[in-house]
mmJSON file of the N, C-alpha and C atoms, coordinates in Angstrom:
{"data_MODEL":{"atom_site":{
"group_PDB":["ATOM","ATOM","ATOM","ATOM","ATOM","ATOM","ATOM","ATOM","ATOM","ATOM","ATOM","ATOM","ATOM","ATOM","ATOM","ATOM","ATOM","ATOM","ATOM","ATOM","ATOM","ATOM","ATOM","ATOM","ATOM","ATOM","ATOM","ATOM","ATOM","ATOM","ATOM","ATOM","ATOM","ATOM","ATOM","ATOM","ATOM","ATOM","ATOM","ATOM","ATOM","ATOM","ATOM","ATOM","ATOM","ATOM","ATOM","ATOM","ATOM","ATOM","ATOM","ATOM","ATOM","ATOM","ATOM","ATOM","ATOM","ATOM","ATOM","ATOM","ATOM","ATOM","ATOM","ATOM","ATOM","ATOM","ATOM","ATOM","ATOM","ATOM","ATOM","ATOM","ATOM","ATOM","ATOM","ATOM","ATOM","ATOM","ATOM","ATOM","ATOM","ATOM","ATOM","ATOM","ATOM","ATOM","ATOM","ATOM","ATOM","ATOM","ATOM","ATOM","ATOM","ATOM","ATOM","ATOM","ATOM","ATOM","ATOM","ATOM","ATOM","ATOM","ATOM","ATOM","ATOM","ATOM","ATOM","ATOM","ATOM","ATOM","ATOM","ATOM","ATOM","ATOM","ATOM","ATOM","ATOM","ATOM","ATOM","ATOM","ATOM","ATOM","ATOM","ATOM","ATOM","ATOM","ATOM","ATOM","ATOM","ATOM","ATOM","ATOM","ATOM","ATOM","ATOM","ATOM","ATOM","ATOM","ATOM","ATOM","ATOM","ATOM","ATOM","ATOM","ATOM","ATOM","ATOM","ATOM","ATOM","ATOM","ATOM","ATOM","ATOM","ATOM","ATOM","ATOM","ATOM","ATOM","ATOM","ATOM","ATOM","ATOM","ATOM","ATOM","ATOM","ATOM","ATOM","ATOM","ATOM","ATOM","ATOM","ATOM","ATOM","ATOM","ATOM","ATOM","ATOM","ATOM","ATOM","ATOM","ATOM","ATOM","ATOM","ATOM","ATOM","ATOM","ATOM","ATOM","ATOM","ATOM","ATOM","ATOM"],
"id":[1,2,3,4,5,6,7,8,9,10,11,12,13,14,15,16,17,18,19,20,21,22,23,24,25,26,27,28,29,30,31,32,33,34,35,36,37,38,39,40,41,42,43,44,45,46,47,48,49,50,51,52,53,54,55,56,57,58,59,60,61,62,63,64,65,66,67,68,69,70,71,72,73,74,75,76,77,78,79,80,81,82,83,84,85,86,87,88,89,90,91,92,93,94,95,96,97,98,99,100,101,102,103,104,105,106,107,108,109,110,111,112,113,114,115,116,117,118,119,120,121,122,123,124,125,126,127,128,129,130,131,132,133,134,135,136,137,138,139,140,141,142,143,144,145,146,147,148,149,150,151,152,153,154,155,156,157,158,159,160,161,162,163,164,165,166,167,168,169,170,171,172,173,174,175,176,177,178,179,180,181,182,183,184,185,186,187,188,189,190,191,192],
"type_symbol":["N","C","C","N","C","C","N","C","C","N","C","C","N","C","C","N","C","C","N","C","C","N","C","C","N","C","C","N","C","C","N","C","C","N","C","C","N","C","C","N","C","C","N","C","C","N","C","C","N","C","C","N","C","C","N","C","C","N","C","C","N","C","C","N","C","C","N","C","C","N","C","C","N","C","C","N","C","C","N","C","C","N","C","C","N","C","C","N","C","C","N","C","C","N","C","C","N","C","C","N","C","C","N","C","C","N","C","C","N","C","C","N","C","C","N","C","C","N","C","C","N","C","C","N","C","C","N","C","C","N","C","C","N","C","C","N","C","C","N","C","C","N","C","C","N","C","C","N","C","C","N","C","C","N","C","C","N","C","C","N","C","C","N","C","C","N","C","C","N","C","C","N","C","C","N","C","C","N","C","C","N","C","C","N","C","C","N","C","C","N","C","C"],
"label_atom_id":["N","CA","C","N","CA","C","N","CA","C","N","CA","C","N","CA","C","N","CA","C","N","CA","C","N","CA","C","N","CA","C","N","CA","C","N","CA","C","N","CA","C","N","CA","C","N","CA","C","N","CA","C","N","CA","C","N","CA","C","N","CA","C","N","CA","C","N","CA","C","N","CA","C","N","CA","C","N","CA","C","N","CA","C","N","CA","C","N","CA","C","N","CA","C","N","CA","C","N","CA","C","N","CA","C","N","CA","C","N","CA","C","N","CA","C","N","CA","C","N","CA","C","N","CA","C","N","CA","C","N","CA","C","N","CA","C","N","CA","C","N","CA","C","N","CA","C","N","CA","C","N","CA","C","N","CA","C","N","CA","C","N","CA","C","N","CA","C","N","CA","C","N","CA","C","N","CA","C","N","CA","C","N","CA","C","N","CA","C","N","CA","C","N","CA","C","N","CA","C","N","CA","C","N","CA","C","N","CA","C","N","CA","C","N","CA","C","N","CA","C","N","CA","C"],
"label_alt_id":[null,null,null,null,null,null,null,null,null,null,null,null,null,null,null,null,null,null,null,null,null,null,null,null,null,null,null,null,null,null,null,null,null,null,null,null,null,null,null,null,null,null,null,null,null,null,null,null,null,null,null,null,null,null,null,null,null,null,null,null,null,null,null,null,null,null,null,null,null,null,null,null,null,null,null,null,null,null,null,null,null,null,null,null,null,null,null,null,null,null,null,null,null,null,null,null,null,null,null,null,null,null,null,null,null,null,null,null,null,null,null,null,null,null,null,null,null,null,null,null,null,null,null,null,null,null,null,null,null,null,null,null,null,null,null,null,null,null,null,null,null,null,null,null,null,null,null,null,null,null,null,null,null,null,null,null,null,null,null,null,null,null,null,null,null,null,null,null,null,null,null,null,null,null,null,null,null,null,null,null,null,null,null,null,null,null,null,null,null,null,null,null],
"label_comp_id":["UNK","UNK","UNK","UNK","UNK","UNK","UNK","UNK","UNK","UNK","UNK","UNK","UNK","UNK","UNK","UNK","UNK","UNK","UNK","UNK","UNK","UNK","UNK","UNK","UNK","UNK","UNK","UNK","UNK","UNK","UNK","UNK","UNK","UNK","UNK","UNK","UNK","UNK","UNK","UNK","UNK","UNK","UNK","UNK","UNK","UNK","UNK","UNK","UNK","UNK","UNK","UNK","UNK","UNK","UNK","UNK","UNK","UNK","UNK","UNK","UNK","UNK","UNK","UNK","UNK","UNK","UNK","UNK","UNK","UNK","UNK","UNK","UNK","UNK","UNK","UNK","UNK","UNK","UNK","UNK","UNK","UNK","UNK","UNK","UNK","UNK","UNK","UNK","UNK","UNK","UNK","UNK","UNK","UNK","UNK","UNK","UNK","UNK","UNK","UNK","UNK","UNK","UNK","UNK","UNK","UNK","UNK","UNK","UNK","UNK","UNK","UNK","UNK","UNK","UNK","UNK","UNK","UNK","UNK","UNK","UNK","UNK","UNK","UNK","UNK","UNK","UNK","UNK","UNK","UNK","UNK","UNK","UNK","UNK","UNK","UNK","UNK","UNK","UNK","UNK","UNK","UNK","UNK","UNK","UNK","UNK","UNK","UNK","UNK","UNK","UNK","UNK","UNK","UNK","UNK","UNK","UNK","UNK","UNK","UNK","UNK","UNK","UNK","UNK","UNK","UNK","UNK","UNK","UNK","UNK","UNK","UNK","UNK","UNK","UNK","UNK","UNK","UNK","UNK","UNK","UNK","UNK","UNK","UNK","UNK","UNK","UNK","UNK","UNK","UNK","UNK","UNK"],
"label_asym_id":["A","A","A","A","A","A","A","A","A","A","A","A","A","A","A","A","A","A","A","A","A","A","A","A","A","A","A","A","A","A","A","A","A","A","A","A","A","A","A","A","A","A","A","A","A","A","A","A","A","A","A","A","A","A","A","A","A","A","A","A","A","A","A","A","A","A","A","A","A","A","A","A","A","A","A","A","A","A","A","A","A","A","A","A","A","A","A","A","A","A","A","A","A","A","A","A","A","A","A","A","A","A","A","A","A","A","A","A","A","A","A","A","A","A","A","A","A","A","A","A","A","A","A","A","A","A","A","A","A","A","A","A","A","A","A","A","A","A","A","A","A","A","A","A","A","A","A","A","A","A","A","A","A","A","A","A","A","A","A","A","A","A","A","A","A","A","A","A","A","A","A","A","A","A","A","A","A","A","A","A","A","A","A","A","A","A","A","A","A","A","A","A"],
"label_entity_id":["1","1","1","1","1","1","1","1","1","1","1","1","1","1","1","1","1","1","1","1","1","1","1","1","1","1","1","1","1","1","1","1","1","1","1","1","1","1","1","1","1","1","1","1","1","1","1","1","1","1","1","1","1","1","1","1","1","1","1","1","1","1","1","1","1","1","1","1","1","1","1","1","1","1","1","1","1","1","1","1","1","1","1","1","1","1","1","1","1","1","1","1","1","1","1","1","1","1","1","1","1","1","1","1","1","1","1","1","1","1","1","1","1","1","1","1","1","1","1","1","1","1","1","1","1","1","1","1","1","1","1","1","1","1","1","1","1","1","1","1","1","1","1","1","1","1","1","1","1","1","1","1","1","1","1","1","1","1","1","1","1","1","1","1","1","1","1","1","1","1","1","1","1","1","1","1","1","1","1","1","1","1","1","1","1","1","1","1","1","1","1","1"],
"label_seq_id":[1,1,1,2,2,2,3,3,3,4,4,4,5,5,5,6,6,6,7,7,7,8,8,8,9,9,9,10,10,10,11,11,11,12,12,12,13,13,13,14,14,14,15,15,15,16,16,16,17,17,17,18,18,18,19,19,19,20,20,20,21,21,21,22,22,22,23,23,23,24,24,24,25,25,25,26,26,26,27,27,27,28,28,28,29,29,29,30,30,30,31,31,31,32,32,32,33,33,33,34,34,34,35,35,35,36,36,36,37,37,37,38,38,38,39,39,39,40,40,40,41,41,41,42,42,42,43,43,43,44,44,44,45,45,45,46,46,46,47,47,47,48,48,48,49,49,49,50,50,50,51,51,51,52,52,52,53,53,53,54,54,54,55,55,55,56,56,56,57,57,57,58,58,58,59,59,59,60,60,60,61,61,61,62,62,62,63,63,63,64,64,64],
"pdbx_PDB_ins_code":[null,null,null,null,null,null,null,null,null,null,null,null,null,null,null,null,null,null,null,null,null,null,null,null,null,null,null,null,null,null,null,null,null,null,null,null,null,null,null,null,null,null,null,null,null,null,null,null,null,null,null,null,null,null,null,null,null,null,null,null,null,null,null,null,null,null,null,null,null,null,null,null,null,null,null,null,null,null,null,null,null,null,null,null,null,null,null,null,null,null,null,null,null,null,null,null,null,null,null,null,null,null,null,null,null,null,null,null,null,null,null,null,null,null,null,null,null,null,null,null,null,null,null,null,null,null,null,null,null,null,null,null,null,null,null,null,null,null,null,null,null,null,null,null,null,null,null,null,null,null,null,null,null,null,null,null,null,null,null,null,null,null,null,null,null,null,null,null,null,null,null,null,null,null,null,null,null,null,null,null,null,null,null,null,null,null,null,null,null,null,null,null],
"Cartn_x":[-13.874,-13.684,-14.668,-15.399,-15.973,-15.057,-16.431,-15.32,-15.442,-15.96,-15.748,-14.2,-14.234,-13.119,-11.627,-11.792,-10.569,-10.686,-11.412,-11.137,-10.421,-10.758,-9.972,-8.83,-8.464,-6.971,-6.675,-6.894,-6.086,-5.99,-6.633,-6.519,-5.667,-5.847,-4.72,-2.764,-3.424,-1.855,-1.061,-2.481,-1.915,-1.046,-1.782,-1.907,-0.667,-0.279,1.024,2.361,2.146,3.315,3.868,2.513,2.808,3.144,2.895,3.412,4.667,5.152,6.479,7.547,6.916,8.166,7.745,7.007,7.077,7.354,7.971,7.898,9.123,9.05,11.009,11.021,10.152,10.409,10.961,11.569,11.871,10.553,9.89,8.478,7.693,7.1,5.996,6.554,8.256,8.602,8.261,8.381,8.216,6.119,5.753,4.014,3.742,4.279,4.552,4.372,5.145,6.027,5.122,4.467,3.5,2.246,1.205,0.103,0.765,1.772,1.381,1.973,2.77,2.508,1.401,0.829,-0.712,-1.89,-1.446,-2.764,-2.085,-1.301,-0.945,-0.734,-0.7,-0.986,-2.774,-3.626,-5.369,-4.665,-4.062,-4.569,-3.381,-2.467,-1.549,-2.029,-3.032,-4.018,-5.477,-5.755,-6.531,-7.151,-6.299,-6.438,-7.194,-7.27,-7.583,-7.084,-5.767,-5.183,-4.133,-3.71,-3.107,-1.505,-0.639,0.21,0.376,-0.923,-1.026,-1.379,-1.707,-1.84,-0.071,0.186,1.683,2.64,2.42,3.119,3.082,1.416,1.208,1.888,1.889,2.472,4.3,5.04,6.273,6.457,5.75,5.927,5.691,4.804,4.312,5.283,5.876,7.182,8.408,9.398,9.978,9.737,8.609,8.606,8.747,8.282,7.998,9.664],
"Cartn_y":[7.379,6.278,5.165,4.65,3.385,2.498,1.951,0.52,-0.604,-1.191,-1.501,-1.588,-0.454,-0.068,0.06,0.484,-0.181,-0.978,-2.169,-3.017,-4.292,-3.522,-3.836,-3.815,-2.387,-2.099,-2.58,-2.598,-3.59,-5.095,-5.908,-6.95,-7.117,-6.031,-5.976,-5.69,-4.832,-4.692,-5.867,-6.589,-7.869,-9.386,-9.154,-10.675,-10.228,-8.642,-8.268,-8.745,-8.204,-8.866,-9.81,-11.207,-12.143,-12.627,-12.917,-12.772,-12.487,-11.178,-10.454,-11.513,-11.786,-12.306,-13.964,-14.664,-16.251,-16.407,-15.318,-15.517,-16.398,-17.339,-17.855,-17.298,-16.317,-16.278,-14.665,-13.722,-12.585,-11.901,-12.627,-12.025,-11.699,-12.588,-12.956,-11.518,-11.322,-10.717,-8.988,-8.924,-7.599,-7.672,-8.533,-8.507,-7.455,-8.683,-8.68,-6.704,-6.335,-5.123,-4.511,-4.016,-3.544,-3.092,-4.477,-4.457,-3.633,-4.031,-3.313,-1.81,-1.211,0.386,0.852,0.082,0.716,0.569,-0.198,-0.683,0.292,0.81,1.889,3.2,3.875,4.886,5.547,5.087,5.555,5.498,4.682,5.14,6.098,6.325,7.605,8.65,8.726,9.597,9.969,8.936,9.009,10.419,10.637,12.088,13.149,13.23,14.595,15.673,15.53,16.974,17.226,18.643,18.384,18.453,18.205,17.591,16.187,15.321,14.267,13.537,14.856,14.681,14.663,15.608,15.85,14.125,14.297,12.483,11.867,11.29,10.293,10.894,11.901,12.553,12.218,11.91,12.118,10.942,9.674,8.497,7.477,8.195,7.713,7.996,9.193,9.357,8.697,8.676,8.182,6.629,6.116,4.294,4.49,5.013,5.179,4.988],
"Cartn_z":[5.086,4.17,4.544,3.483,3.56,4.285,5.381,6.277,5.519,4.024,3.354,2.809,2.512,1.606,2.382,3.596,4.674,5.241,5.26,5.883,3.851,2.982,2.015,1.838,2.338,1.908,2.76,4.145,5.546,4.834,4.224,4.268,2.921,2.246,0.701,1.311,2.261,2.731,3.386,4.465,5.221,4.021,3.066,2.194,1.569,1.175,0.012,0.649,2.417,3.235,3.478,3.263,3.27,2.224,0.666,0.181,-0.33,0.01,-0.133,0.407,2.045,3.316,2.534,1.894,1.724,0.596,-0.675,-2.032,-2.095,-2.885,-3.688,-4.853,-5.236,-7.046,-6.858,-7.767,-7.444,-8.274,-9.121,-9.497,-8.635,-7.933,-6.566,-5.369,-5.323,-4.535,-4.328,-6.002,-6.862,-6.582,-6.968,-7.12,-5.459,-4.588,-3.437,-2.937,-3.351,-2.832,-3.754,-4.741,-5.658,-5.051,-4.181,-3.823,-2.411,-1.928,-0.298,-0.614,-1.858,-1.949,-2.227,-3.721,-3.227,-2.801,-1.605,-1.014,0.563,0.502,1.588,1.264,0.023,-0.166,0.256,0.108,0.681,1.877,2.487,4.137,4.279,3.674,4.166,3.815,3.156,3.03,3.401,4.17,4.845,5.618,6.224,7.178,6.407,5.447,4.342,4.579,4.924,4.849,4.381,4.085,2.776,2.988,4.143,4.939,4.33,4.318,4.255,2.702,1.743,0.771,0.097,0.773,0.273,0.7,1.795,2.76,1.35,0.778,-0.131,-1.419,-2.145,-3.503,-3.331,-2.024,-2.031,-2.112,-1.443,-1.294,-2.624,-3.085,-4.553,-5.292,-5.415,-6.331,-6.259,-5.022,-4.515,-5.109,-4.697,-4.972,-6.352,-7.683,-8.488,-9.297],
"occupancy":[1.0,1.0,1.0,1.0,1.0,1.0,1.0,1.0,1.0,1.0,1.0,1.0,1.0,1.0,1.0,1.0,1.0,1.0,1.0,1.0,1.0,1.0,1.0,1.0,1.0,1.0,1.0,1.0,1.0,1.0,1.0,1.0,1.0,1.0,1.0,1.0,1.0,1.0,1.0,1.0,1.0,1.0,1.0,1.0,1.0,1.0,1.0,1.0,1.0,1.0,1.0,1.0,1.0,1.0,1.0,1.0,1.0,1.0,1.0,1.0,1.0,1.0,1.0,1.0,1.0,1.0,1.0,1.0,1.0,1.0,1.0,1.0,1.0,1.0,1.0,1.0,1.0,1.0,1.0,1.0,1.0,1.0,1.0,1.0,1.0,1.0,1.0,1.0,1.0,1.0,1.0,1.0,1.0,1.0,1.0,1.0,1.0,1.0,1.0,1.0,1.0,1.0,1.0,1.0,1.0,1.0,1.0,1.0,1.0,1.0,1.0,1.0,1.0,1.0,1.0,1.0,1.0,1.0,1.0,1.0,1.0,1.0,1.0,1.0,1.0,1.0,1.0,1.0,1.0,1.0,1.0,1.0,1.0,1.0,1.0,1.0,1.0,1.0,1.0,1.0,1.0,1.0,1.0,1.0,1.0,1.0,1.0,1.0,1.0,1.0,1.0,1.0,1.0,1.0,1.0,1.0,1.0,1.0,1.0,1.0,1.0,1.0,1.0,1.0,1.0,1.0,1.0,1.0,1.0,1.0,1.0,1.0,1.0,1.0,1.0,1.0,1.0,1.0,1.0,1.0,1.0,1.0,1.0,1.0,1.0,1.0,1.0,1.0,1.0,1.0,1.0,1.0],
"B_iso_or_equiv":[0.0,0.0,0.0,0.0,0.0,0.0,0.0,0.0,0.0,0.0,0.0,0.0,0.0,0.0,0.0,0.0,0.0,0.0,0.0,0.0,0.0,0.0,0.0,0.0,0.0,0.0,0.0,0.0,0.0,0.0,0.0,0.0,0.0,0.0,0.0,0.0,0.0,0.0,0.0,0.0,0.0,0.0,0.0,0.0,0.0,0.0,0.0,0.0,0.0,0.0,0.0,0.0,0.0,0.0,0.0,0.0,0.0,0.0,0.0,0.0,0.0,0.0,0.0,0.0,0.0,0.0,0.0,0.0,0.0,0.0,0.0,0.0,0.0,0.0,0.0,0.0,0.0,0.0,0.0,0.0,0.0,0.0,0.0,0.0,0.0,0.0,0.0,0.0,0.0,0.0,0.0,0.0,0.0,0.0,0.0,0.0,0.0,0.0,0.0,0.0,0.0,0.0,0.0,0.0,0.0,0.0,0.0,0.0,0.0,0.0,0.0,0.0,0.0,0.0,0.0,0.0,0.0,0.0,0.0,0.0,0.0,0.0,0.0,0.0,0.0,0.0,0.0,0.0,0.0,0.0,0.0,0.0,0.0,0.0,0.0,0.0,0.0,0.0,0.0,0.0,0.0,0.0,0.0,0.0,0.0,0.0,0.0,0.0,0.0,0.0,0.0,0.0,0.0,0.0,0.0,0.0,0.0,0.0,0.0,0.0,0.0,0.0,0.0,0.0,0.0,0.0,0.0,0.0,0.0,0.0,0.0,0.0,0.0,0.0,0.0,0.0,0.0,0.0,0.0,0.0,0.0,0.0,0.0,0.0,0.0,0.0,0.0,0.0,0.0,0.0,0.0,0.0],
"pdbx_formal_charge":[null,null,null,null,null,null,null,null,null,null,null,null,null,null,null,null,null,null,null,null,null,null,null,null,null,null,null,null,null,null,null,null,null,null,null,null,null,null,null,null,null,null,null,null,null,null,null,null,null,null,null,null,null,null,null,null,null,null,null,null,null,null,null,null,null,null,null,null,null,null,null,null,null,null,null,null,null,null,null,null,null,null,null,null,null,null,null,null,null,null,null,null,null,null,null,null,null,null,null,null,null,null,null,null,null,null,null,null,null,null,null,null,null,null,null,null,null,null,null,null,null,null,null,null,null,null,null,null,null,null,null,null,null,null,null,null,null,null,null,null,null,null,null,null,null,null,null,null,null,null,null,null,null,null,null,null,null,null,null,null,null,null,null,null,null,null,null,null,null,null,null,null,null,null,null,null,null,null,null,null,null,null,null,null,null,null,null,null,null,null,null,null],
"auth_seq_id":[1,1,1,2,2,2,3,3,3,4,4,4,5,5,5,6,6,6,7,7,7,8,8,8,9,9,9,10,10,10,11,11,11,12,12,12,13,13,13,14,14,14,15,15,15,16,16,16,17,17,17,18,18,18,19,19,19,20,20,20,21,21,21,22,22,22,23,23,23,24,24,24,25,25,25,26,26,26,27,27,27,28,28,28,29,29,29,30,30,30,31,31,31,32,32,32,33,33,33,34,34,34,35,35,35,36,36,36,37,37,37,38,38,38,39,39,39,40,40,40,41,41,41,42,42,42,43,43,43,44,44,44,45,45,45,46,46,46,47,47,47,48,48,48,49,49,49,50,50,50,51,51,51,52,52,52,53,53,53,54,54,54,55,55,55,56,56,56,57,57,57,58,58,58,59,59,59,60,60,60,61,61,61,62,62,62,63,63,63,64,64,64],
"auth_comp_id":["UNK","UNK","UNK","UNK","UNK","UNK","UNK","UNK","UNK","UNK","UNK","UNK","UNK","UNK","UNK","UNK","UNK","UNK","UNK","UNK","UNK","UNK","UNK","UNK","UNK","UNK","UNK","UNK","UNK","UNK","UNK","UNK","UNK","UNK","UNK","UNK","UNK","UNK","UNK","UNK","UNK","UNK","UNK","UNK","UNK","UNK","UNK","UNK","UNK","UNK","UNK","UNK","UNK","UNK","UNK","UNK","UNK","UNK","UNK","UNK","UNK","UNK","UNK","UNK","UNK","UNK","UNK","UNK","UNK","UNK","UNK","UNK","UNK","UNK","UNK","UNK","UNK","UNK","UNK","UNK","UNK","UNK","UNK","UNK","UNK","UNK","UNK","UNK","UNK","UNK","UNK","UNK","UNK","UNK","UNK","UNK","UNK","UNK","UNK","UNK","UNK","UNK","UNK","UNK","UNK","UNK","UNK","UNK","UNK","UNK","UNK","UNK","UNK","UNK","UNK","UNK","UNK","UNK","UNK","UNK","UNK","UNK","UNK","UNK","UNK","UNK","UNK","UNK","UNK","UNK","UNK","UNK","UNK","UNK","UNK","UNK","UNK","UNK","UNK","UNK","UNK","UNK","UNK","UNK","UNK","UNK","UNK","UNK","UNK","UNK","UNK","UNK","UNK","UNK","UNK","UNK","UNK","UNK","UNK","UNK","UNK","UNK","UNK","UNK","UNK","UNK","UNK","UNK","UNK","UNK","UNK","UNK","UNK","UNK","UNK","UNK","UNK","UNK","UNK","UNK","UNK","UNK","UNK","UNK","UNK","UNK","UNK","UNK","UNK","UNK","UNK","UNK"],
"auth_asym_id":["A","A","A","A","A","A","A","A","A","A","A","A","A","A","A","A","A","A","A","A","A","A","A","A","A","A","A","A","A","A","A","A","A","A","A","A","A","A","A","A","A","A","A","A","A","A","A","A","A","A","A","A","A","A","A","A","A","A","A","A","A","A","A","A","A","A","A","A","A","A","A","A","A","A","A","A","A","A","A","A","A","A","A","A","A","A","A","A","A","A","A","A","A","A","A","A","A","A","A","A","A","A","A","A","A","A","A","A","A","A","A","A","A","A","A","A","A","A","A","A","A","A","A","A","A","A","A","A","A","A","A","A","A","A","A","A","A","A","A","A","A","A","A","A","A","A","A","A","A","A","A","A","A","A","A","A","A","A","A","A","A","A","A","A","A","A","A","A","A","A","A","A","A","A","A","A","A","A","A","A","A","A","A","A","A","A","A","A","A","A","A","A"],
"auth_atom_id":["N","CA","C","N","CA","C","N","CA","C","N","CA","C","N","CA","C","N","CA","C","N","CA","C","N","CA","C","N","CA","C","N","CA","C","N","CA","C","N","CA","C","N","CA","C","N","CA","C","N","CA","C","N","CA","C","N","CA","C","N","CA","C","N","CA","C","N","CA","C","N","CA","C","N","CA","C","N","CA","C","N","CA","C","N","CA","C","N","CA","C","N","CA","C","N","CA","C","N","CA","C","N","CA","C","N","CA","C","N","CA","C","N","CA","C","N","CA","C","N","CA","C","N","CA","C","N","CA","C","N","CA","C","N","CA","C","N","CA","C","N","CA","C","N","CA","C","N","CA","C","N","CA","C","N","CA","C","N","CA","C","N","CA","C","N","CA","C","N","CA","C","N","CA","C","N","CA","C","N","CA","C","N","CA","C","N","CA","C","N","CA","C","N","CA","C","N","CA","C","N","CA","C","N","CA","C","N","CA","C","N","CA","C","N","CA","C","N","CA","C","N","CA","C"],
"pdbx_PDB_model_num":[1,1,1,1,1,1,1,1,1,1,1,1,1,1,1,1,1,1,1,1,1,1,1,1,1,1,1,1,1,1,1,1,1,1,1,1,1,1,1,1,1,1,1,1,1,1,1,1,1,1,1,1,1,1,1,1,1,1,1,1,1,1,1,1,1,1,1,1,1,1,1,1,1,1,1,1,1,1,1,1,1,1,1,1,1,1,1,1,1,1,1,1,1,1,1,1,1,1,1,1,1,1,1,1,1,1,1,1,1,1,1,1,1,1,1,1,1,1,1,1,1,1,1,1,1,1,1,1,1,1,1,1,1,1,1,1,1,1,1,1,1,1,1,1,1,1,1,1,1,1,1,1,1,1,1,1,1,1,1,1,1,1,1,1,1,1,1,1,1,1,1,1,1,1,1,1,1,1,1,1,1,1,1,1,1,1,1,1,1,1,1,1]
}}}
């Protein structure tokens, strides 16, 4: 993976948390909880294997 592109999703995941944990609105809370599933699905997939393809397909459903 581009270190571009993870050092994106690291900083997409860091900002969703904060967010999430400082929201008062139940919108902001929901936004919140949105960006850090998929800004953590690429790296649970990261690995390229297909163990790990499966991890991300169950987790994606599940939140879904």
């Amino acid at each position: 993976m581009n270190p571009l592109v993870w050092g994106l999703l690291v900083s997409t995941l860091s900002t969703s948390t904060i967010i999430t944990m400082s929201s008062h609105h139940w919108l902001l809370a929901w936004l919140g909880l949105e960006l850090n599933t998929l800004s953590i699905l690429p790296i649970i997939m990261k690995p390229q294997h297909p163990r790990a393809t499966e991890a991300t397909t169950k987790y994606f459903l599940i939140q879904t």
